[in-house]
PDB file of C-alpha atoms in Angstrom:
ATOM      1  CA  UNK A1077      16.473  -1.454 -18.242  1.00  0.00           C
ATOM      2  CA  UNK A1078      19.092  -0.193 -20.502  1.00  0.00           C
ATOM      3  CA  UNK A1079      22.464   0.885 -18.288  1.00  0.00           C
ATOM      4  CA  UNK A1080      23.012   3.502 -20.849  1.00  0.00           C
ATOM      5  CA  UNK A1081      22.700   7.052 -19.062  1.00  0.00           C
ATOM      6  CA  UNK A1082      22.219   8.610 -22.094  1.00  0.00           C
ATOM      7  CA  UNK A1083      18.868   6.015 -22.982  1.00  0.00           C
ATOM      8  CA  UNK A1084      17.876   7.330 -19.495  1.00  0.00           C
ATOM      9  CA  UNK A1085      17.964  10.765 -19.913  1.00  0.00           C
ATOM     10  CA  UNK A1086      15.979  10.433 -23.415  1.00  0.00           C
ATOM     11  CA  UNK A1087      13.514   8.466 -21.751  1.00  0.00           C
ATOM     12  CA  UNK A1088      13.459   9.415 -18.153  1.00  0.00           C
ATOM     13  CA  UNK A1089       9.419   8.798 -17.363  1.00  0.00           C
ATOM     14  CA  UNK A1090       9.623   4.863 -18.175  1.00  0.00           C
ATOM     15  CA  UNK A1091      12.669   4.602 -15.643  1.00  0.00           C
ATOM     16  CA  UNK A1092      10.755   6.660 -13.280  1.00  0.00           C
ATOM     17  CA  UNK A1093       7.653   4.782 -13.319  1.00  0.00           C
ATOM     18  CA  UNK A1094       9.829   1.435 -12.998  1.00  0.00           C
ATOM     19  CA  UNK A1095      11.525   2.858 -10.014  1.00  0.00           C
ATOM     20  CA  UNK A1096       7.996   3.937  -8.511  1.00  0.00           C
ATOM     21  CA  UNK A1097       6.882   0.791  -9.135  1.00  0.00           C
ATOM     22  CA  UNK A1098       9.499  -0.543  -7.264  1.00  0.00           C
ATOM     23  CA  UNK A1099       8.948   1.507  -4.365  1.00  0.00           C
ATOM     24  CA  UNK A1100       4.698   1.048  -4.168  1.00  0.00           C
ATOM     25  CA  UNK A1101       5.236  -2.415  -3.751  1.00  0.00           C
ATOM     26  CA  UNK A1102       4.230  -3.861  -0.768  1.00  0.00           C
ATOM     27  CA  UNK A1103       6.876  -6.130  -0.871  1.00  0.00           C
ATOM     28  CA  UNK A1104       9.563  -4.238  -1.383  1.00  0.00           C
ATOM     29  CA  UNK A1105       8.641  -1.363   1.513  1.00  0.00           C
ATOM     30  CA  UNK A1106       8.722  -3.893   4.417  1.00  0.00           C
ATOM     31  CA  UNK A1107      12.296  -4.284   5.917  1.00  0.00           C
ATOM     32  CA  UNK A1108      13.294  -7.971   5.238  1.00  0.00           C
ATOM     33  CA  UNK A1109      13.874  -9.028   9.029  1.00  0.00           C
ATOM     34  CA  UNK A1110      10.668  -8.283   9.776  1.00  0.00           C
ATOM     35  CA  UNK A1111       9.008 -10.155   6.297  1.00  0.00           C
ATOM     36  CA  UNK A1112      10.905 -13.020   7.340  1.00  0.00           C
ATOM     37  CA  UNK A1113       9.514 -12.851  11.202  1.00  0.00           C
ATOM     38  CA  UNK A1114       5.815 -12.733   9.659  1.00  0.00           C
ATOM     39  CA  UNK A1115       6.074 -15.234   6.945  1.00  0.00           C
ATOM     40  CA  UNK A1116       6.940 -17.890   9.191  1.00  0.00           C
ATOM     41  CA  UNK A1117       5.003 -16.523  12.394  1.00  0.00           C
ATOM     42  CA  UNK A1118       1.558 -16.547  10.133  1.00  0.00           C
ATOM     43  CA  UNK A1119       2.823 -20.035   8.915  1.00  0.00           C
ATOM     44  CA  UNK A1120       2.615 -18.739   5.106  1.00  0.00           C
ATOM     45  CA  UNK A1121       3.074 -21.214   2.363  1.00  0.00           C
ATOM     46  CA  UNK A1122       5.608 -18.391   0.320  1.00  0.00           C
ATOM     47  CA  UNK A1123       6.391 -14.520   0.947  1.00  0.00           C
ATOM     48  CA  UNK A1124       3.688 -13.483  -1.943  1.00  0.00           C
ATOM     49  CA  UNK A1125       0.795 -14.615   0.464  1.00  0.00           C
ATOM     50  CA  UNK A1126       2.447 -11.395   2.765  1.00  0.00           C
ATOM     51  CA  UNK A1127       0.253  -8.701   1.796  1.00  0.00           C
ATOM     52  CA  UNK A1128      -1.237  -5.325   3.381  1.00  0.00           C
ATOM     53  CA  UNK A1129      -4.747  -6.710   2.644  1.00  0.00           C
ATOM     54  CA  UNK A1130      -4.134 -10.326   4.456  1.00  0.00           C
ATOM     55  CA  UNK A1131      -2.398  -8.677   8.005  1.00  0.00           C
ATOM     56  CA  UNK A1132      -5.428  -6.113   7.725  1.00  0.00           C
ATOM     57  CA  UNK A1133      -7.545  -9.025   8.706  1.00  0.00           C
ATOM     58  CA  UNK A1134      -5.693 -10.019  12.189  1.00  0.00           C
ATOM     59  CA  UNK A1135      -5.600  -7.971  15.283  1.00  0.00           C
ATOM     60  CA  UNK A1136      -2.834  -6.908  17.167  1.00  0.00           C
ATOM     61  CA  UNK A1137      -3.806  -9.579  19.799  1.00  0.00           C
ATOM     62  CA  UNK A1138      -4.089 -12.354  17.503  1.00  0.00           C
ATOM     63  CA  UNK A1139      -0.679 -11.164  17.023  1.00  0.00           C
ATOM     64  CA  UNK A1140       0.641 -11.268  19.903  1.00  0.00           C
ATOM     65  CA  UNK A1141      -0.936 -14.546  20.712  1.00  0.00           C
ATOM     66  CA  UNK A1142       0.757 -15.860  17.802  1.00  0.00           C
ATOM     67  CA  UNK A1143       4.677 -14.836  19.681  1.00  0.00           C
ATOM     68  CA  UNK A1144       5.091 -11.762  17.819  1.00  0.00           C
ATOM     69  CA  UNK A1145       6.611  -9.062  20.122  1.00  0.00           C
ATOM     70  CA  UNK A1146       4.789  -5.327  20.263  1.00  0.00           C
ATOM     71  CA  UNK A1147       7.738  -3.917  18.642  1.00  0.00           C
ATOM     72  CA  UNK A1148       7.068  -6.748  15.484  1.00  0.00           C
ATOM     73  CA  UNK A1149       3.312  -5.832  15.945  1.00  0.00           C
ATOM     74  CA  UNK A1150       4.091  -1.944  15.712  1.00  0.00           C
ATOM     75  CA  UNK A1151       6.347  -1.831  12.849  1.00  0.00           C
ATOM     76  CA  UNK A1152       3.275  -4.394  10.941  1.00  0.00           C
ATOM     77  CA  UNK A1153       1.164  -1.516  11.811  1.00  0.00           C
ATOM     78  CA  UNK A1154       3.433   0.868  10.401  1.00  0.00           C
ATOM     79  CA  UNK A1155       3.892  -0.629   7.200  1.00  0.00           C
ATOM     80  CA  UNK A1156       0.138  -1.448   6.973  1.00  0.00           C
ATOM     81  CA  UNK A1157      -0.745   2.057   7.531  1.00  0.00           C
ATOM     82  CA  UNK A1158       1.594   2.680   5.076  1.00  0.00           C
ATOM     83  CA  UNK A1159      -0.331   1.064   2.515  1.00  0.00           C
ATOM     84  CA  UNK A1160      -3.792   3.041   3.882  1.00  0.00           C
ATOM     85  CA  UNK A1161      -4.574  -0.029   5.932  1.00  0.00           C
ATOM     86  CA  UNK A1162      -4.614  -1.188   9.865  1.00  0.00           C
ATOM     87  CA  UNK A1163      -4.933  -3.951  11.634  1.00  0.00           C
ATOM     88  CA  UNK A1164      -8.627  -4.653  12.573  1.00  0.00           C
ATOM     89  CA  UNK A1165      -9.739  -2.936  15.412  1.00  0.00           C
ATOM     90  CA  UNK A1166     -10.133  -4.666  19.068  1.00  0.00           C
ATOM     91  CA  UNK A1167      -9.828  -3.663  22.107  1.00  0.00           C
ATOM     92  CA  UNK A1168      -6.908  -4.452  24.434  1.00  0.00           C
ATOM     93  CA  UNK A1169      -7.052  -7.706  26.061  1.00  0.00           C
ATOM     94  CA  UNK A1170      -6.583  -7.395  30.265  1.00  0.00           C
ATOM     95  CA  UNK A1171      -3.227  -7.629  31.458  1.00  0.00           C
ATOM     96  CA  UNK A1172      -0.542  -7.529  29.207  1.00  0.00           C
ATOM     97  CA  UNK A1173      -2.359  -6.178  26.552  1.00  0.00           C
ATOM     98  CA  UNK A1174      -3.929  -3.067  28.858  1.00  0.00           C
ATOM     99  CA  UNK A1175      -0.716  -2.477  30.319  1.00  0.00           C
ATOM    100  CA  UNK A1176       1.014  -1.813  27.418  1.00  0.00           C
ATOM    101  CA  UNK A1177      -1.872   0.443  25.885  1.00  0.00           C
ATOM    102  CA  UNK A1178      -1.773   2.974  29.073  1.00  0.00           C
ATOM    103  CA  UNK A1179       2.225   2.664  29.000  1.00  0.00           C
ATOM    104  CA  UNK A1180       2.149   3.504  25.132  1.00  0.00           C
ATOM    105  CA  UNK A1181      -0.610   6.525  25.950  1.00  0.00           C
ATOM    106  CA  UNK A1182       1.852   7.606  29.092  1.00  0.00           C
ATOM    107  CA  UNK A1183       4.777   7.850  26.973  1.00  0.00           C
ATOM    108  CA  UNK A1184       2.630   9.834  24.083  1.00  0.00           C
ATOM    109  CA  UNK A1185       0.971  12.475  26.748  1.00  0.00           C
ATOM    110  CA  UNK A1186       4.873  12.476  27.998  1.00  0.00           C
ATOM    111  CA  UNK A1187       5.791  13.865  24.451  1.00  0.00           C
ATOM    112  CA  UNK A1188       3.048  17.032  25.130  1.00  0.00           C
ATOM    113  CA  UNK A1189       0.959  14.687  22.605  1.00  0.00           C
ATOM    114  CA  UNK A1190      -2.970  15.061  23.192  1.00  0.00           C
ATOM    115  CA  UNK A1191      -4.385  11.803  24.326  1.00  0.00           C
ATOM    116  CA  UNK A1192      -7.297  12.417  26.065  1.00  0.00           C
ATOM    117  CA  UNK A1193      -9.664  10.130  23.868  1.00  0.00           C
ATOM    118  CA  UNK A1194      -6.885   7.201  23.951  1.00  0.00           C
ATOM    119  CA  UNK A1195      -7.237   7.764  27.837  1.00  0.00           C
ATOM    120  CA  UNK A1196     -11.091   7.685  28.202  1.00  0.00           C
ATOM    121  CA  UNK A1197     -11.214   4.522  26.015  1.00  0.00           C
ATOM    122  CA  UNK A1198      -8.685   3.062  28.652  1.00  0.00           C
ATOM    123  CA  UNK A1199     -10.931   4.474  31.292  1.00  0.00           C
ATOM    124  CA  UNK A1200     -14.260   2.788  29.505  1.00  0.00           C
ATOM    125  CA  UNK A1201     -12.334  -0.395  29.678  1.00  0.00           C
ATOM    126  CA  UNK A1202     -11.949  -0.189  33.038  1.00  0.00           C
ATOM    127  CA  UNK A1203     -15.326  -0.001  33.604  1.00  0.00           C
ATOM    128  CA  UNK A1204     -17.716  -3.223  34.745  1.00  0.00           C
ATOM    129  CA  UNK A1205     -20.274  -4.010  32.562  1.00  0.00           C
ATOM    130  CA  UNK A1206     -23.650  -3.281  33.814  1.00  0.00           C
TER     131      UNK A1206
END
């Protein structure tokens, strides 16, 4: 790009569209820390395997199997939903996993937020199999 304002101002759509370019990449919208984290957590040959599509396929409790920490697995959903993606759905394992779902719904309905479908799929959980 030319550093000449004046080339700018005569052409201001190409710089635009560089900059958005710049900004819809994948790449470029995830924090660096956290790129890092999940290019050697997912044992990745180079950062350019890192893409929205590729976490899309793991769950958060492959995840969290793998050592990643909710707050790693949270801000990987963030940036995935970001991108019009999510992690694929599963339910929460027992333990851990279950805890932290109803402690994430607490803190939500503690907000005034409406969670009553995040509770009855907690509930259904709960549930034994017949």
């Amino acid at each position: 790009m030319a550093p000449d304002v004046a080339e700018i101002r005569a052409n201001p759509v190409a710089y635009r569209d560089a900059a958005q370019g710049i900004i819809d990449d994948p790449k470029q919208s995830m924090n660096k820390d956290l790129r890092g984290r999940l290019v050697r957590g997912l044992k990745l040959r180079n950062p350019d395997e890192l893409t929205p599509h590729y976490v899309s396929n793991l769950t958060a409790s492959s995840m969290l199997t793998a050592g990643f920490t909710w707050t790693t697995v949270a801000d990987t959903q963030a940036w995935l939903v970001a991108h019009g993606l999510r992690f694929k759905p599963q339910a929460p394992k027992e333990g851990g996993e279950a805890q932290a779902a109803l402690r994430a719904v607490l803190l939500l309905d503690a907000f005034g937020l409406d969670v009553k479908a995040a509770q009855d799929a907690l509930c259904e959980l709960d549930q034994p199999e017949m």
